[in-house]
mmCIF file of C-alpha atoms in Angstrom:
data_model
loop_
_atom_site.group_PDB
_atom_site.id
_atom_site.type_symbol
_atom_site.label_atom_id
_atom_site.label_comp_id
_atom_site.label_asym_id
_atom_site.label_seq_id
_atom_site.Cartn_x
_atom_site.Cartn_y
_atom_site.Cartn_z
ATOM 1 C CA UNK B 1 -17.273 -9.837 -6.513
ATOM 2 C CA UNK B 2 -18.063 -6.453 -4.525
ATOM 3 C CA UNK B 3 -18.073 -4.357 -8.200
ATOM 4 C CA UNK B 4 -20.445 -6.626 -9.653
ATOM 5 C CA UNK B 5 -23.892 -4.657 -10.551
ATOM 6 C CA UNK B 6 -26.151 -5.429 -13.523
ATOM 7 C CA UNK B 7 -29.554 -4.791 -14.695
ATOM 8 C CA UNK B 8 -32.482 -7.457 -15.726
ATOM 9 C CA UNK B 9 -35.243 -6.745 -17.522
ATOM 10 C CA UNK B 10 -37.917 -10.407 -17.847
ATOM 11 C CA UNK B 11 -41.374 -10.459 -19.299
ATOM 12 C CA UNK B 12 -43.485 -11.836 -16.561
ATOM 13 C CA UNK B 13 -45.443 -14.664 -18.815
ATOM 14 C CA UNK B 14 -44.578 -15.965 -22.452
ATOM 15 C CA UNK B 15 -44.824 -12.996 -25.084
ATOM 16 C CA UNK B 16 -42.812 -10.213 -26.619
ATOM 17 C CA UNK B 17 -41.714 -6.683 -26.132
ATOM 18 C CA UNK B 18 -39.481 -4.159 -27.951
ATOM 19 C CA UNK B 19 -36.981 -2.636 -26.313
ATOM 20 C CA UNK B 20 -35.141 0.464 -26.790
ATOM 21 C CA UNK B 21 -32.799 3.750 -25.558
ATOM 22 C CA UNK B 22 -32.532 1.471 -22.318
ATOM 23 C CA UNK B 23 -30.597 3.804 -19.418
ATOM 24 C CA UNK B 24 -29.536 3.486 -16.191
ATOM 25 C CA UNK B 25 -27.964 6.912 -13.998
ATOM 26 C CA UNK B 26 -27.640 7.795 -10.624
ATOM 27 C CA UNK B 27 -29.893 11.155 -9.961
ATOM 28 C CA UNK B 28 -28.497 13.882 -11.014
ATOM 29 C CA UNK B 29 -25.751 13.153 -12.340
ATOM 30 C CA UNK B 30 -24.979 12.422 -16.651
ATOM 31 C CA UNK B 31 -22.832 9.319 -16.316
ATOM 32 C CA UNK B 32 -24.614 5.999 -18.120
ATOM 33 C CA UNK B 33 -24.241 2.665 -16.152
ATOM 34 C CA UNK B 34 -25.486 1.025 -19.391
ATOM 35 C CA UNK B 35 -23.467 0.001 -22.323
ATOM 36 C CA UNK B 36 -25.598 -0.646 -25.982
ATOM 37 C CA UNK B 37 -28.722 0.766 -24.741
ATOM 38 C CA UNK B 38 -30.184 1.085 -27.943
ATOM 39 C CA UNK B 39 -29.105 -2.255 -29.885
ATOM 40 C CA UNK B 40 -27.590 -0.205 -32.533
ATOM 41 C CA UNK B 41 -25.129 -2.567 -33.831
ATOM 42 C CA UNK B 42 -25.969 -5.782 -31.496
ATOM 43 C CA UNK B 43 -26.541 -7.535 -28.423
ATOM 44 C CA UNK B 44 -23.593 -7.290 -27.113
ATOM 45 C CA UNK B 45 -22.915 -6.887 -23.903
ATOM 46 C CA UNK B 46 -26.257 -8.261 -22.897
ATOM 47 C CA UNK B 47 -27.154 -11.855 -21.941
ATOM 48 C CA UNK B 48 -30.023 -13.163 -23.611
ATOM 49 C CA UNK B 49 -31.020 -16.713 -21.322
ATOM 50 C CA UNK B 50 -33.545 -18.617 -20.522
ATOM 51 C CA UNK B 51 -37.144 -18.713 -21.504
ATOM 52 C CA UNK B 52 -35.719 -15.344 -23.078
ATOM 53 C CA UNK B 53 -32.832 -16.920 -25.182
ATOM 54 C CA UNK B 54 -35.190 -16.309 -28.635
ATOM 55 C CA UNK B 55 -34.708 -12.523 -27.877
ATOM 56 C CA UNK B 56 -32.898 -11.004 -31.023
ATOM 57 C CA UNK B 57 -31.939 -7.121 -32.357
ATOM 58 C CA UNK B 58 -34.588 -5.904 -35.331
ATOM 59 C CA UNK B 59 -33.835 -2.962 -37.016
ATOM 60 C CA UNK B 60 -37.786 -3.053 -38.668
ATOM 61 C CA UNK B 61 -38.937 -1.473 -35.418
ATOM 62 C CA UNK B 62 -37.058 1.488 -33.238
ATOM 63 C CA UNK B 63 -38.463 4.748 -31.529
ATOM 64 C CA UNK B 64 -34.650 6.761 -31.564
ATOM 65 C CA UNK B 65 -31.625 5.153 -34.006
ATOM 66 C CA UNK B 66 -32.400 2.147 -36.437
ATOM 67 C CA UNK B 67 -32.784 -0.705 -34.076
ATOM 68 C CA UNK B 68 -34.107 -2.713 -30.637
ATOM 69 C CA UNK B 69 -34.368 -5.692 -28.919
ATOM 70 C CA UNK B 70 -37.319 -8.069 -29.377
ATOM 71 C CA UNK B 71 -37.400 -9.951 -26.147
ATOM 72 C CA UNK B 72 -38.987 -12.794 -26.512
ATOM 73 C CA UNK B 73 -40.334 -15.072 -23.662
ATOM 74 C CA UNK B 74 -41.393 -18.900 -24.016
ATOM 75 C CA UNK B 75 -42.193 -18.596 -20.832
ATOM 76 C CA UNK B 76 -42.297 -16.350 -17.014
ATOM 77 C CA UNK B 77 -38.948 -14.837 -16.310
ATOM 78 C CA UNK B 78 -37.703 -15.316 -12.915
ATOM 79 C CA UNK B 79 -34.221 -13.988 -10.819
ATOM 80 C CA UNK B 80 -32.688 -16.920 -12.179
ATOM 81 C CA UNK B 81 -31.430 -17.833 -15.825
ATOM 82 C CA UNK B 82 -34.706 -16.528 -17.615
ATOM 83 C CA UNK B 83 -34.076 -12.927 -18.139
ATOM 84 C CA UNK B 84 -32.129 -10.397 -20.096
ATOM 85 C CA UNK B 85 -28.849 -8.689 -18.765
ATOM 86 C CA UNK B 86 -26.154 -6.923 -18.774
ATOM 87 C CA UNK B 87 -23.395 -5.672 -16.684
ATOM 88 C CA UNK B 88 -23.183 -2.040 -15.302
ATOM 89 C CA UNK B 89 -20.267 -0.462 -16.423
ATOM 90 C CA UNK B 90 -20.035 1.234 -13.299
ATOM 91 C CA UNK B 91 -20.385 -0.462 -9.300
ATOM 92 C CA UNK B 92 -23.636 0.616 -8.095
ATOM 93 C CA UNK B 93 -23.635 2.336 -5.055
ATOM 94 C CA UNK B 94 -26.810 2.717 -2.479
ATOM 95 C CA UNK B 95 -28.689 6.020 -3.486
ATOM 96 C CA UNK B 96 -31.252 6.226 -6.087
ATOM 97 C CA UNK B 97 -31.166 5.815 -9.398
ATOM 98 C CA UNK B 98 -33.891 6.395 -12.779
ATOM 99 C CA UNK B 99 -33.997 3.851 -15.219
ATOM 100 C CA UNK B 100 -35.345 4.229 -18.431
ATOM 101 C CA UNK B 101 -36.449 2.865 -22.056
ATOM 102 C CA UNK B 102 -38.769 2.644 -24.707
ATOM 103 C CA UNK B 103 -40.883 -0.172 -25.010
ATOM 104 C CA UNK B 104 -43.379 -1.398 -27.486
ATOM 105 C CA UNK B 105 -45.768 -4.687 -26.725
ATOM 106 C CA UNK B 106 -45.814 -6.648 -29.194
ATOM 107 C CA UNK B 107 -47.861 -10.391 -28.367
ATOM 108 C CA UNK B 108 -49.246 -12.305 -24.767
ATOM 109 C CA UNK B 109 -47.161 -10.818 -21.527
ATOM 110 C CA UNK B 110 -47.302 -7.686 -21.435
ATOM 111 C CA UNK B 111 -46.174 -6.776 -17.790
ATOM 112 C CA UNK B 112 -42.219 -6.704 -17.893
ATOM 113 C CA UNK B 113 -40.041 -6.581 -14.370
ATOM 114 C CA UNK B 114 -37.241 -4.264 -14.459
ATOM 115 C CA UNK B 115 -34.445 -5.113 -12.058
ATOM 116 C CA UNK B 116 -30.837 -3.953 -11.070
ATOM 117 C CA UNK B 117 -28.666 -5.923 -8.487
ATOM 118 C CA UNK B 118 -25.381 -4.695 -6.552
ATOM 119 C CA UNK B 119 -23.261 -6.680 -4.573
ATOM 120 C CA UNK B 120 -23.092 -3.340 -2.357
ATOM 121 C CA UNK B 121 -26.581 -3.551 -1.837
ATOM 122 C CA UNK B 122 -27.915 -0.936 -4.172
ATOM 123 C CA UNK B 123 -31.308 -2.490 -5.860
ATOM 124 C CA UNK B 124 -34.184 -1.400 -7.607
ATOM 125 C CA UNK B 125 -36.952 -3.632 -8.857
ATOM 126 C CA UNK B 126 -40.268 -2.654 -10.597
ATOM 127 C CA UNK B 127 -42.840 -4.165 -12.786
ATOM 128 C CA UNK B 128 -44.033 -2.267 -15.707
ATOM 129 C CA UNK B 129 -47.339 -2.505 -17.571
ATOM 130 C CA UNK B 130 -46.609 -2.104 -21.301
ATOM 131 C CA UNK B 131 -49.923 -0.780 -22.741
ATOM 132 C CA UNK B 132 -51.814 -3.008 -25.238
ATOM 133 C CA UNK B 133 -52.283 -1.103 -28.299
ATOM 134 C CA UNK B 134 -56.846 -0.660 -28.658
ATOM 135 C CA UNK B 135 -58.260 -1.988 -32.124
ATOM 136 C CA UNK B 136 -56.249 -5.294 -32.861
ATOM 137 C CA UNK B 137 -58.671 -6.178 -35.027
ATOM 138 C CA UNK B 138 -61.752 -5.418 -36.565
ATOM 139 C CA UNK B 139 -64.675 -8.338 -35.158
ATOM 140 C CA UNK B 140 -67.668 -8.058 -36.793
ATOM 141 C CA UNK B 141 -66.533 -5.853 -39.041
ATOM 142 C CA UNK B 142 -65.513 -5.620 -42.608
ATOM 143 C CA UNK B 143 -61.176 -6.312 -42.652
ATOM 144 C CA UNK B 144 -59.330 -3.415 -43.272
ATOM 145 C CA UNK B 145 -57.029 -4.950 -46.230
ATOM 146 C CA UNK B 146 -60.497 -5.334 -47.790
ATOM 147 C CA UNK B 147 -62.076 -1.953 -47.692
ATOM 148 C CA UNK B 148 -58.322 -0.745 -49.432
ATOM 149 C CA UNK B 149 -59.053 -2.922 -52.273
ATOM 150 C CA UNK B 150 -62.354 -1.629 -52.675
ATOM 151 C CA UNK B 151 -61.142 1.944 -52.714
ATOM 152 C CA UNK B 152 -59.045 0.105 -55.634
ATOM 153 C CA UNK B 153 -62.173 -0.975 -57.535
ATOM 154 C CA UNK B 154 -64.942 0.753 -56.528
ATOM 155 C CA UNK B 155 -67.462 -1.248 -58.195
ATOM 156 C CA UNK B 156 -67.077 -3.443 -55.241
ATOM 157 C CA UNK B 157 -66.964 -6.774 -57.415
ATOM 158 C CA UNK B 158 -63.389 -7.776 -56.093
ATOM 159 C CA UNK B 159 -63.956 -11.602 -57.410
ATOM 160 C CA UNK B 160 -61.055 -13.687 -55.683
ATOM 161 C CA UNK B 161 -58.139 -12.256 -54.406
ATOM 162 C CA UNK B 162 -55.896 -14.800 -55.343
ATOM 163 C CA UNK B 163 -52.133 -14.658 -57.277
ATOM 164 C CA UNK B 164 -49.221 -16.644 -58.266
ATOM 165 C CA UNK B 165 -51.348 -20.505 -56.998
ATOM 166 C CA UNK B 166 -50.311 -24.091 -58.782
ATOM 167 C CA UNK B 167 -51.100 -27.174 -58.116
ATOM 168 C CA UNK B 168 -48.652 -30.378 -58.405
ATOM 169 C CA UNK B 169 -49.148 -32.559 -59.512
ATOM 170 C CA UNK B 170 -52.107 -30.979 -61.673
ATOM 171 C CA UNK B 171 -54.689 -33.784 -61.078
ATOM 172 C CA UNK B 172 -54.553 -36.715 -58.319
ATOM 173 C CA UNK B 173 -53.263 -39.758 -59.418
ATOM 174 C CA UNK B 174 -55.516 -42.681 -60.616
ATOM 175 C CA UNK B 175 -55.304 -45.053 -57.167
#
């Protein structure tokens, strides 16, 4: 159909993202072109398919309101069926245009293509480099959950750290 315009966003390799506050205007001017931008209540009107079908709305994790989008990739995106969409609520017509969201990497990909298509021939396509948070762990040093329970006993002697373990049956059987 000539009105049909929508906008794709597809991690670029298996992984997962947050999304968020996800907007779409022509310059200059206030109008949105993108309905449920920020997940609030759910997914709807956006298509979750593909390699991306796993995506789901969290409301543990959100940079403006009380929720996002985890998308969620088994797998590359492509133009296809493994991507997230949703219509524009508006046709798209040739000029320019700013996207924009919040994103948060979360595991593997994290390069995530940004696309919008228009049957009148007004397109915009860029790949995005969500950065990689530094100090994911702590390698040859001593664990951080550690060095709060020694702040907790500061004689250092924190013996095991074990709670709430049972065996069943209590000893093996004879044969």
């Amino acid at each position: 159909p000539e009105a049909e315009a929508e906008l794709h966003f597809l991690l670029l390799d298996s992984g997962a993202v947050r999304l968020g506050e996800i907007s779409l205007k022509r310059s200059g001017a206030a109008t949105e072109y993108i309905a449920n931008g920020g997940f609030e209540a759910n997914t709807a009107p956006w298509r979750l398919l593909g390699t991306h079908v796993g995506s789901a709305r969290i409301d543990s994790d959100a940079h403006a309101g009380n929720a996002c989008l985890e998308v969620r990739a088994t797998g590359p995106g492509d133009n296809n069926v493994n991507k997230i969409e949703t219509d524009t609520s508006q046709v798209m017509a040739t000029g320019s245009y700013v996207v924009s969201f919040w994103a948060r990497w979360v595991r593997g990909a994290n390069k995530l293509l940004v696309r919008a298509d228009s049957m009148t021939g007004a397109s915009l396509s860029r790949a995005v480099e969500i950065p990689i948070p530094r100090g994911l762990g702590t390698p040859g040093r001593e664990n951080g959950v550690r060095s709060i329970l020694k702040e907790a006993n500061p004689s250092g002697n924190l013996g095991p750290v074990l709670g709430n373990v049972s065996q069943d049956p209590v000893s093996p059987s004879a044969n």
